[in-house]
N, CA, C and O atoms as a MOPAC input file, in Angstrom:
PM7 MOZYME 1SCF
protein

 N     79.92900 1   110.64900 1   102.25300 1
 C     79.14500 1   111.47000 1   101.27800 1
 C     77.82500 1   110.81500 1   100.88500 1
 O     76.87700 1   111.44300 1   100.41400 1
 N     77.84200 1   109.45000 1   101.12600 1
 C     76.68600 1   108.57000 1   100.72000 1
 C     75.47000 1   109.07200 1   101.57800 1
 O     74.34300 1   109.13900 1   101.08700 1
 N     75.72900 1   109.40700 1   102.82300 1
 C     74.66600 1   109.82600 1   103.65900 1
 C     74.16100 1   111.28200 1   103.50000 1
 O     73.16900 1   111.63500 1   104.13700 1
 N     74.82000 1   112.15800 1   102.65400 1
 C     74.38200 1   113.45100 1   102.31300 1
 C     73.55300 1   113.46300 1   101.07700 1
 O     73.79300 1   112.68900 1   100.15100 1
 N     72.52400 1   114.37900 1   101.04400 1
 C     71.67100 1   114.48600 1    99.84100 1
 C     72.29500 1   115.47500 1    98.87600 1
 O     72.83700 1   116.51900 1    99.23900 1
 N     72.18500 1   115.09200 1    97.69300 1
 C     72.69300 1   115.87900 1    96.51200 1
 C     74.01900 1   115.40400 1    95.94100 1
 O     74.37300 1   114.22500 1    95.94700 1
 N     74.63900 1   116.29600 1    95.50700 1
 C     75.92200 1   115.91400 1    94.59500 1
 C     77.30700 1   116.13700 1    95.42100 1
 O     78.24700 1   116.77100 1    94.94300 1
 N     77.32400 1   115.62800 1    96.53200 1
 C     78.49100 1   115.70000 1    97.41700 1
 C     79.55300 1   114.68200 1    97.18700 1
 O     79.30600 1   113.48700 1    97.03000 1
 N     80.72500 1   115.19600 1    97.17400 1
 C     81.71100 1   114.22700 1    96.90400 1
 C     83.12600 1   114.62000 1    97.62100 1
 O     83.32700 1   115.74300 1    98.08300 1
 N     84.01000 1   113.63900 1    97.65300 1
 C     85.40600 1   113.89100 1    98.20700 1
 C     86.23600 1   114.66300 1    97.25300 1
 O     86.52200 1   114.19400 1    96.15100 1
 N     86.68000 1   115.97900 1    97.69000 1
 C     87.58600 1   116.64800 1    96.51100 1
 C     88.91000 1   116.07600 1    96.16600 1
 O     89.50500 1   115.36200 1    96.97300 1
 N     89.37600 1   116.35300 1    95.03800 1
 C     90.65400 1   115.87700 1    94.73100 1
 C     91.67500 1   116.69700 1    95.28100 1
 O     91.26800 1   117.73900 1    95.79500 1
 N     92.96200 1   116.48000 1    95.30400 1
 C     94.07400 1   117.23500 1    95.80200 1
 C     94.11700 1   118.62800 1    95.41300 1
 O     94.33100 1   119.51800 1    96.23600 1
 N     93.90700 1   118.85500 1    94.11000 1
 C     94.11700 1   120.29200 1    93.54900 1
 C     92.85600 1   121.06400 1    94.09300 1
 O     92.97000 1   122.25000 1    94.40500 1
 N     91.65700 1   120.40300 1    94.20900 1
 C     90.34200 1   121.13900 1    94.63500 1
 C     90.75000 1   121.48800 1    95.94300 1
 O     90.63000 1   122.68300 1    96.21200 1
 N     91.22600 1   120.70600 1    96.87600 1
 C     91.53900 1   121.06200 1    98.35500 1
 C     92.32800 1   122.24300 1    98.39800 1
 O     92.03100 1   123.14800 1    99.17900 1
 N     93.38300 1   122.32900 1    97.57400 1
 C     94.29300 1   123.36200 1    97.48700 1
 C     93.66300 1   124.67200 1    97.28200 1
 O     93.98300 1   125.67200 1    97.92500 1
 N     92.63900 1   124.64000 1    96.24900 1
 C     91.98600 1   125.75600 1    95.74800 1
 C     91.14000 1   126.28300 1    96.89700 1
 O     91.15600 1   127.48100 1    97.18100 1
 N     90.36800 1   125.36100 1    97.59100 1
 C     89.60200 1   125.84700 1    98.77000 1
 C     90.42700 1   126.60800 1    99.74600 1
 O     90.11800 1   127.73200 1   100.14200 1
 N     91.57300 1   125.90300 1   100.14800 1
 C     92.56100 1   126.42000 1   101.15200 1
 C     92.97200 1   127.96500 1   100.71000 1
 O     93.05700 1   128.88400 1   101.52500 1
 N     93.18000 1   128.08300 1    99.48900 1
 C     93.56000 1   129.44100 1    98.99900 1
 C     92.38400 1   130.42100 1    99.15100 1
 O     92.47600 1   131.48800 1    99.75700 1
 N     91.30300 1   129.98100 1    98.56600 1
 C     90.04200 1   130.83800 1    98.61700 1
 C     89.80200 1   131.26800 1   100.15900 1
 O     89.48900 1   132.42300 1   100.44600 1
 N     89.95900 1   130.31600 1   101.07200 1
 C     89.64700 1   130.51200 1   102.54000 1
 C     90.56000 1   131.58300 1   103.01300 1
 O     90.12400 1   132.36900 1   103.85500 1
 N     91.78100 1   131.70800 1   102.57100 1
 C     92.79800 1   132.66800 1   102.94100 1
 C     93.05800 1   133.95500 1   101.93900 1
 O     94.02300 1   134.71500 1   102.02600 1
 N     92.02400 1   134.03400 1   101.00000 1
 C     91.96300 1   135.26700 1   100.21000 1
 C     93.04800 1   135.21600 1    99.08500 1
 O     93.45100 1   136.26600 1    98.58700 1
 N     93.48600 1   134.08700 1    98.71300 1
 C     94.41100 1   133.90100 1    97.65300 1
 C     93.91200 1   133.62000 1    96.32800 1
 O     92.80500 1   133.08800 1    96.24900 1
 N     94.62000 1   133.92200 1    95.16000 1
 C     94.23300 1   133.27500 1    93.94700 1
 C     94.53800 1   131.78700 1    93.88600 1
 O     95.54200 1   131.33900 1    94.44000 1
 N     93.69400 1   131.02400 1    93.22700 1
 C     93.69300 1   129.55100 1    93.28000 1
 C     95.19900 1   129.08600 1    92.77700 1
 O     95.67100 1   129.67700 1    91.80600 1
 N     95.83100 1   128.22000 1    93.30500 1
 C     97.00200 1   127.75700 1    93.01700 1
 C     97.25900 1   126.27200 1    93.55700 1
 O     96.61100 1   125.84400 1    94.51100 1
 N     98.09800 1   125.60800 1    92.99600 1
 C     98.49600 1   124.36700 1    93.57300 1
 C     99.83400 1   124.37200 1    93.95400 1
 O    100.50500 1   125.32900 1    93.56800 1
 N    100.43300 1   123.40800 1    94.70900 1
 C    101.81200 1   123.45400 1    95.17800 1
 C    102.14400 1   121.98100 1    95.53500 1
 O    101.27800 1   121.15200 1    95.81900 1
 N    103.45100 1   121.73400 1    95.49500 1
 C    103.92400 1   120.39000 1    95.97500 1
 C    104.82700 1   120.82400 1    97.23000 1
 O    105.49300 1   121.85500 1    97.31500 1
 N    104.69900 1   119.81500 1    98.17600 1
 C    105.41900 1   120.17600 1    99.46800 1
 C    104.57300 1   121.16000 1   100.41300 1
 O    103.37700 1   120.93300 1   100.59300 1
 N    105.21900 1   122.27300 1   101.02100 1
 C    104.60300 1   123.16100 1   101.67500 1
 C    104.23400 1   124.40700 1   101.07000 1
 O    104.99400 1   124.92900 1   100.25300 1
 N    102.96400 1   125.02400 1   101.44100 1
 C    102.59300 1   126.23000 1   100.79400 1
 C    103.11000 1   127.43200 1   101.50800 1
 O    103.53200 1   127.30500 1   102.65700 1
 N    103.10800 1   128.64300 1   100.88200 1
 C    103.60500 1   129.81000 1   101.54000 1
 C    102.27100 1   130.63600 1   101.61000 1
 O    102.35800 1   131.84400 1   101.39200 1
 N    101.17900 1   130.14900 1   101.86400 1
 C    100.03400 1   131.03700 1   101.82400 1
 C     99.76700 1   131.39800 1   103.31900 1
 O     99.66200 1   130.51800 1   104.17300 1
 N     99.67300 1   132.55800 1   103.56400 1
 C     99.47900 1   133.13000 1   104.93100 1
 C     97.93200 1   133.01700 1   105.35600 1
 O     97.03600 1   133.07700 1   104.51400 1
 N     97.70600 1   132.85900 1   106.64700 1
 C     96.25700 1   132.93300 1   107.09700 1
 C     95.95700 1   134.36100 1   106.95300 1
 O     96.83200 1   135.21600 1   107.08800 1
 N     94.60800 1   134.66300 1   106.65200 1
 C     94.02800 1   135.92400 1   106.48400 1
 C     92.63400 1   136.02200 1   107.01700 1
 O     91.67100 1   135.65300 1   106.34600 1
 N     92.51100 1   136.57100 1   108.35700 1
 C     91.25000 1   136.59400 1   108.95700 1
 C     90.17400 1   137.34900 1   108.30400 1
 O     89.02200 1   136.92100 1   108.38900 1
 N     90.44100 1   138.46000 1   107.64200 1
 C     89.54400 1   139.21300 1   106.85300 1
 C     88.96900 1   138.41300 1   105.65900 1
 O     87.77200 1   138.41200 1   105.37300 1
 N     89.86600 1   137.77600 1   105.02800 1
 C     89.45800 1   136.94300 1   103.80900 1
 C     88.71500 1   135.68900 1   104.28000 1
 O     87.85300 1   135.17300 1   103.56800 1
 N     89.05600 1   135.19000 1   105.50600 1
 C     88.19700 1   134.07900 1   106.08300 1
 C     86.94000 1   134.49600 1   106.41300 1
 O     86.03000 1   133.69900 1   106.18300 1
 N     86.63400 1   135.68100 1   106.95400 1
 C     85.33900 1   136.08800 1   107.16800 1
 C     84.51900 1   136.46200 1   105.84200 1
 O     83.30000 1   136.30000 1   105.77200 1
 N     85.16300 1   136.89000 1   104.97400 1
 C     84.47400 1   136.96900 1   103.72100 1
 C     84.00700 1   135.66000 1   103.05700 1
 O     82.90000 1   135.54800 1   102.53100 1
 N     84.89400 1   134.71400 1   103.11400 1
 C     84.75700 1   133.43200 1   102.54500 1
 C     83.49500 1   132.72900 1   103.44300 1
 O     82.62500 1   132.11500 1   102.82700 1
 N     83.43800 1   132.82900 1   104.74100 1
 C     82.34200 1   132.31300 1   105.53900 1
 C     80.94900 1   132.97600 1   105.27800 1
 O     79.90900 1   132.31800 1   105.26100 1
 N     81.00200 1   134.21200 1   105.09300 1
 C     79.91000 1   134.98700 1   104.74300 1
 C     79.27800 1   134.44500 1   103.45500 1
 O     78.10000 1   134.08900 1   103.41600 1
 N     80.08700 1   134.39900 1   102.42900 1
 C     79.60600 1   133.82800 1   101.10100 1
 C     79.13100 1   132.45600 1   101.24700 1
 O     78.02600 1   132.08800 1   100.84800 1
 N     80.03000 1   131.66700 1   101.85600 1
 C     79.77600 1   130.05600 1   102.07500 1
 C     78.42800 1   129.94100 1   102.73700 1
 O     77.61800 1   129.16500 1   102.23000 1
 N     78.06800 1   130.68500 1   103.90500 1
 C     76.92400 1   130.53900 1   104.63300 1
 C     75.72900 1   130.99400 1   103.81700 1
 O     74.66300 1   130.38600 1   103.91700 1
 N     75.85600 1   131.97100 1   103.06700 1
 C     74.87000 1   132.46800 1   102.32800 1
 C     74.35000 1   131.59000 1   101.33100 1
 O     73.18600 1   131.67700 1   100.93900 1
 N     75.30500 1   130.60400 1   100.83200 1
 C     75.04900 1   129.57300 1    99.90300 1
 C     74.58200 1   128.26000 1   100.57800 1
 O     74.42400 1   127.25200 1    99.88900 1
 N     74.36000 1   128.25400 1   101.89600 1
 C     73.96600 1   127.15500 1   102.66300 1
 C     74.94200 1   126.31100 1   103.10700 1
 O     74.62900 1   125.16100 1   103.41600 1
 N     76.18400 1   126.72300 1   103.19900 1
 C     77.36400 1   125.93300 1   103.87300 1
 C     77.52600 1   126.23000 1   105.32000 1
 O     76.99100 1   127.20500 1   105.84900 1
 N     78.24500 1   125.40800 1   105.92700 1
 C     78.69600 1   125.47600 1   107.30700 1
 C     79.88800 1   126.38300 1   107.54400 1
 O     80.88600 1   126.30200 1   106.82700 1
 N     79.79900 1   127.18100 1   108.46800 1
 C     80.83700 1   128.19200 1   108.77000 1
 C     82.09100 1   127.30300 1   109.27200 1
 O     81.98500 1   126.29000 1   109.96300 1
 N     83.21200 1   127.82500 1   108.83200 1
 C     84.48800 1   127.22800 1   109.05900 1
 C     84.96600 1   128.21100 1   110.26700 1
 O     85.97000 1   128.90300 1   110.09500 1
 N     84.29800 1   128.26200 1   111.39100 1
 C     84.66300 1   129.30800 1   112.45000 1
 C     86.15200 1   129.37900 1   112.82000 1
 O     86.78500 1   130.43400 1   112.78700 1
 N     86.69100 1   128.15300 1   113.18600 1
 C     88.06100 1   128.22200 1   113.58400 1
 C     89.06600 1   127.80600 1   112.51400 1
 O     90.20200 1   127.42100 1   112.78900 1
 N     88.57300 1   127.90800 1   111.26000 1
 C     89.48900 1   127.54700 1   110.09900 1
 C     89.55400 1   125.97300 1   110.04100 1
 O     88.73800 1   125.23500 1   110.59400 1
 N     90.47500 1   125.62200 1   109.40700 1
 C     90.82100 1   124.22400 1   109.30200 1
 C     91.58100 1   123.55200 1   110.49400 1
 O     92.77600 1   123.79500 1   110.66400 1
 N     90.83000 1   122.63500 1   111.39200 1
 C     91.60900 1   122.22600 1   112.50200 1
 C     92.91800 1   121.43100 1   112.03000 1
 O     92.90800 1   120.69900 1   111.04000 1
 N     93.98700 1   121.63500 1   112.79100 1
 C     95.36800 1   120.95800 1   112.39200 1
 C     95.06700 1   119.48200 1   112.28500 1
 O     94.83000 1   118.80800 1   113.28700 1
 N     95.07700 1   118.99200 1   111.07800 1
 C     94.81800 1   117.65500 1   110.87900 1
 C     95.13800 1   117.25000 1   109.46400 1
 O     95.23400 1   118.10500 1   108.58400 1
 N     95.29300 1   116.05600 1   109.24200 1
 C     95.43600 1   115.84300 1   107.68700 1
 C     93.87600 1   115.71100 1   107.06200 1
 O     92.98900 1   115.13500 1   107.69200 1
 N     93.69100 1   116.23500 1   105.92400 1
 C     92.45900 1   116.12900 1   105.29700 1
 C     92.74300 1   115.18000 1   103.99600 1
 O     93.53100 1   115.53500 1   103.12000 1
 N     92.02000 1   113.92300 1   103.94900 1
 C     92.20900 1   113.20800 1   102.78500 1
 C     91.56200 1   113.74900 1   101.57800 1
 O     90.49200 1   114.35700 1   101.60400 1
 N     92.26900 1   113.50000 1   100.49500 1
 C     91.61400 1   113.80700 1    99.25000 1
 C     91.27100 1   112.51400 1    98.55100 1
 O     91.63500 1   111.42900 1    99.00400 1
 N     90.54600 1   112.64200 1    97.41200 1
 C     90.17700 1   111.39000 1    96.60700 1
 C     91.30300 1   111.18500 1    95.51200 1
 O     91.14200 1   110.35800 1    94.61400 1
 N     92.48400 1   111.98200 1    95.61000 1
 C     93.52100 1   111.56600 1    94.76900 1
 C     94.53700 1   110.58600 1    95.39600 1
 O     95.26700 1   110.84600 1    96.35200 1
 N     94.47400 1   109.34200 1    94.67000 1
 C     95.49200 1   108.26400 1    95.16900 1
 C     96.74900 1   108.43600 1    94.44100 1
 O     96.77600 1   108.94700 1    93.32100 1
 N     97.85000 1   107.99500 1    95.09100 1
 C     99.10000 1   107.97000 1    94.57000 1
 C     99.49400 1   106.55300 1    94.27400 1
 O    100.48000 1   106.31400 1    93.57600 1
 N     98.75300 1   105.61800 1    94.78300 1
 C     98.93000 1   104.18200 1    94.52700 1
 C     97.93900 1   103.41300 1    95.27400 1
 O     97.12500 1   104.08100 1    95.91100 1
 N     97.84600 1   102.14900 1    95.32200 1
 C     96.81800 1   101.39300 1    95.76100 1
 C     96.81800 1   101.51400 1    97.35700 1
 O     95.80100 1   101.35900 1    98.03400 1
 N     98.04800 1   101.80100 1    97.86000 1
 C     98.03400 1   101.87900 1    99.37300 1
 C     98.31100 1   103.31500 1    99.96800 1
 O     98.50100 1   103.46300 1   101.17500 1
 N     98.32500 1   104.29400 1    99.13700 1
 C     98.48900 1   105.72200 1    99.65000 1
 C     97.63900 1   106.64900 1    98.89200 1
 O     97.19500 1   106.40800 1    97.76900 1
 N     97.42400 1   107.78400 1    99.60500 1
 C     96.67300 1   108.89500 1    98.98100 1
 C     97.20200 1   110.15600 1    99.40200 1
 O     97.99900 1   110.25700 1   100.33400 1
 N     96.68100 1   111.31500 1    98.59300 1
 C     97.23500 1   112.54700 1    98.95200 1
 C     96.41200 1   113.17400 1   100.02800 1
 O     95.19200 1   113.00700 1   100.01600 1
 N     97.04700 1   113.95100 1   101.04700 1
 C     96.35500 1   114.58000 1   102.12000 1
 C     96.81100 1   116.11500 1   102.02000 1
 O     97.89600 1   116.51800 1   101.60000 1
 N     95.79600 1   116.84000 1   102.47500 1
 C     96.22800 1   118.29000 1   102.79700 1
 C     96.40400 1   118.36400 1   104.31300 1
 O     95.47500 1   118.22200 1   105.10900 1
 N     97.73400 1   118.60900 1   104.65800 1
 C     98.08000 1   118.48000 1   106.11100 1
 C     98.08100 1   120.04700 1   106.71900 1
 O     98.86200 1   120.85500 1   106.21600 1
 N     97.37700 1   120.37200 1   107.58100 1
 C     97.35500 1   121.80400 1   108.04900 1
 C     97.99100 1   121.72300 1   109.40700 1
 O     97.56800 1   120.99000 1   110.30100 1
 N     99.10700 1   122.57300 1   109.52100 1
 C     99.74600 1   122.70900 1   110.88500 1
 C     99.91400 1   124.11500 1   111.19100 1
 O    100.78100 1   124.72400 1   110.56500 1
 N     99.17700 1   124.76300 1   112.11200 1
 C     99.29400 1   126.04800 1   112.66700 1
 C     98.90300 1   127.06000 1   111.44700 1
 O     97.71700 1   127.14100 1   111.12700 1
 N     99.78100 1   127.74700 1   110.84000 1
 C     99.57800 1   128.59000 1   109.77700 1
 C     99.99400 1   128.31500 1   108.45100 1
 O    100.12200 1   129.20500 1   107.60900 1
 N    100.22700 1   127.01700 1   108.21700 1
 C    100.75900 1   126.68300 1   106.79700 1
 C    100.01200 1   125.38700 1   106.44000 1
 O     99.31500 1   124.78900 1   107.25900 1
 N    100.18200 1   125.02100 1   105.27700 1
 C     99.67000 1   123.64600 1   104.71900 1
 C    100.69100 1   123.01300 1   103.84200 1
 O    101.48100 1   123.67500 1   103.16800 1
 N    100.65400 1   121.66100 1   103.87100 1
 C    101.28500 1   120.95800 1   103.04600 1
 C    100.72800 1   119.92500 1   102.23100 1
 O     99.76600 1   119.35700 1   102.74700 1
 N    101.05000 1   119.55200 1   101.16700 1
 C    100.36500 1   118.38500 1   100.37900 1
 C    101.36400 1   117.22500 1   100.40600 1
 O    102.52500 1   117.35400 1   100.01800 1
 N    100.88500 1   116.15700 1   100.85500 1
 C    101.80700 1   115.01300 1   101.10500 1
 C    100.90500 1   113.68000 1   100.77200 1
 O     99.68100 1   113.65900 1   100.90800 1
 N    101.62300 1   112.67000 1   100.35700 1
 C    100.89500 1   111.38400 1   100.23400 1
 C    101.26000 1   110.59400 1   101.29100 1
 O    102.44100 1   110.51900 1   101.63000 1
 N    100.26900 1   109.91400 1   101.92800 1
 C    100.44300 1   109.15800 1   103.08600 1
 C     99.85000 1   107.77000 1   102.90700 1
 O     98.92800 1   107.61200 1   102.10700 1
 N    100.33500 1   106.76600 1   103.61100 1
 C     99.64700 1   105.48300 1   103.60000 1
 C     98.36700 1   105.40700 1   104.09200 1
 O     98.15800 1   106.02100 1   105.13800 1
 N     97.37300 1   104.74200 1   103.54100 1
 C     96.08200 1   104.79000 1   103.95100 1
 C     95.79800 1   104.27200 1   105.30400 1
 O     94.90700 1   104.70100 1   106.03600 1
 N     96.68800 1   103.24000 1   105.60500 1
 C     96.48300 1   102.39800 1   106.79900 1
 C     97.60100 1   102.79400 1   107.83900 1
 O     97.96100 1   101.98100 1   108.69000 1
 N     98.15000 1   104.07300 1   107.75400 1
 C     99.07100 1   104.60800 1   108.88300 1
 C     98.19600 1   105.00700 1   110.09800 1
 O     97.18700 1   105.70400 1   109.98900 1
 N     98.66600 1   104.50600 1   111.26300 1
 C     97.85300 1   104.89800 1   112.51700 1
 C     97.74000 1   106.34800 1   112.62700 1
 O     96.65700 1   106.81700 1   112.97600 1
 N     98.78800 1   107.16300 1   112.35600 1
 C     98.72000 1   108.60300 1   112.49500 1
 C     97.55800 1   109.13600 1   111.49500 1
 O     96.78500 1   110.00900 1   111.89000 1
 N     97.47000 1   108.66700 1   110.37700 1
 C     96.55700 1   109.31700 1   109.33300 1
 C     95.24100 1   108.66300 1   109.31400 1
 O     94.32500 1   109.22100 1   108.71000 1
 N     95.04800 1   107.55000 1   109.90500 1
 C     93.60300 1   106.91200 1   109.97900 1
 C     92.65400 1   107.86400 1   110.73300 1
 O     91.43700 1   107.77400 1   110.56900 1
 N     93.15600 1   108.69300 1   111.48600 1
 C     92.31100 1   109.62800 1   112.17900 1
 C     92.13400 1   110.97800 1   111.53000 1
 O     91.49100 1   111.87400 1   112.07700 1
 N     92.74400 1   111.11500 1   110.29400 1
 C     92.41000 1   112.38300 1   109.49300 1
 C     90.99000 1   112.51000 1   109.06000 1
 O     90.19100 1   111.57300 1   109.08400 1
 N     90.73700 1   113.64600 1   108.68700 1
 C     89.21400 1   114.02400 1   108.31400 1
 C     89.08000 1   113.94000 1   106.87200 1
 O     90.04400 1   113.90100 1   106.10800 1
 N     87.80900 1   113.91300 1   106.49900 1
 C     87.28800 1   114.03700 1   104.96500 1
 C     86.31000 1   115.09500 1   105.13600 1
 O     85.41400 1   115.10200 1   105.98000 1
 N     86.59600 1   116.15000 1   104.11200 1
 C     85.53100 1   117.31200 1   104.11200 1
 C     85.09400 1   117.26100 1   102.86100 1
 O     85.71100 1   117.76000 1   101.92000 1
 N     83.75900 1   116.52100 1   102.73700 1
 C     83.14700 1   116.61200 1   101.40400 1
 C     82.76000 1   118.02800 1   100.91300 1
 O     82.54700 1   118.95400 1   101.69400 1
 N     82.68600 1   118.13100 1    99.61500 1
 C     82.21800 1   119.30000 1    99.06600 1
 C     81.11000 1   119.12500 1    98.18300 1
 O     80.90500 1   117.95200 1    97.87300 1
 N     80.36600 1   119.95100 1    97.71100 1
 C     79.08200 1   119.69800 1    96.88700 1
 C     79.29500 1   120.53300 1    95.43000 1
 O     79.70300 1   121.68600 1    95.28500 1
 N     78.93100 1   119.67700 1    94.53100 1
 C     79.09400 1   120.27900 1    93.14700 1
 C     78.04600 1   121.28400 1    92.88900 1
 O     76.93600 1   121.05200 1    93.36800 1
 N     78.21500 1   122.32000 1    92.23600 1
 C     77.45500 1   123.34700 1    91.84100 1
 C     77.64800 1   123.91400 1    90.56200 1
 O     76.95000 1   124.85900 1    90.19500 1

């Protein structure tokens, strides 16, 4: 985020869940464990059109299946991730130094 110009930041756990909901045409909601939000191609196209009109980058293939770190820590050694697997998402907390999760992504968002 430090390399980006403007008010970019790493979203909190709840913000990441809201983005995933919006991307799939659902009302904003939060959850613990696994979500029941189904992928919605039409909603994703609308989301991408609005997102690119505002200057954002198209999420053409959706969210790649990987953990996305949030800025929400659960302790000094673990943080919450949005884990995407095929057509479902779960919110989990993972150890920051876990070999599996050190390859996770961070998707900055911009304040508006």
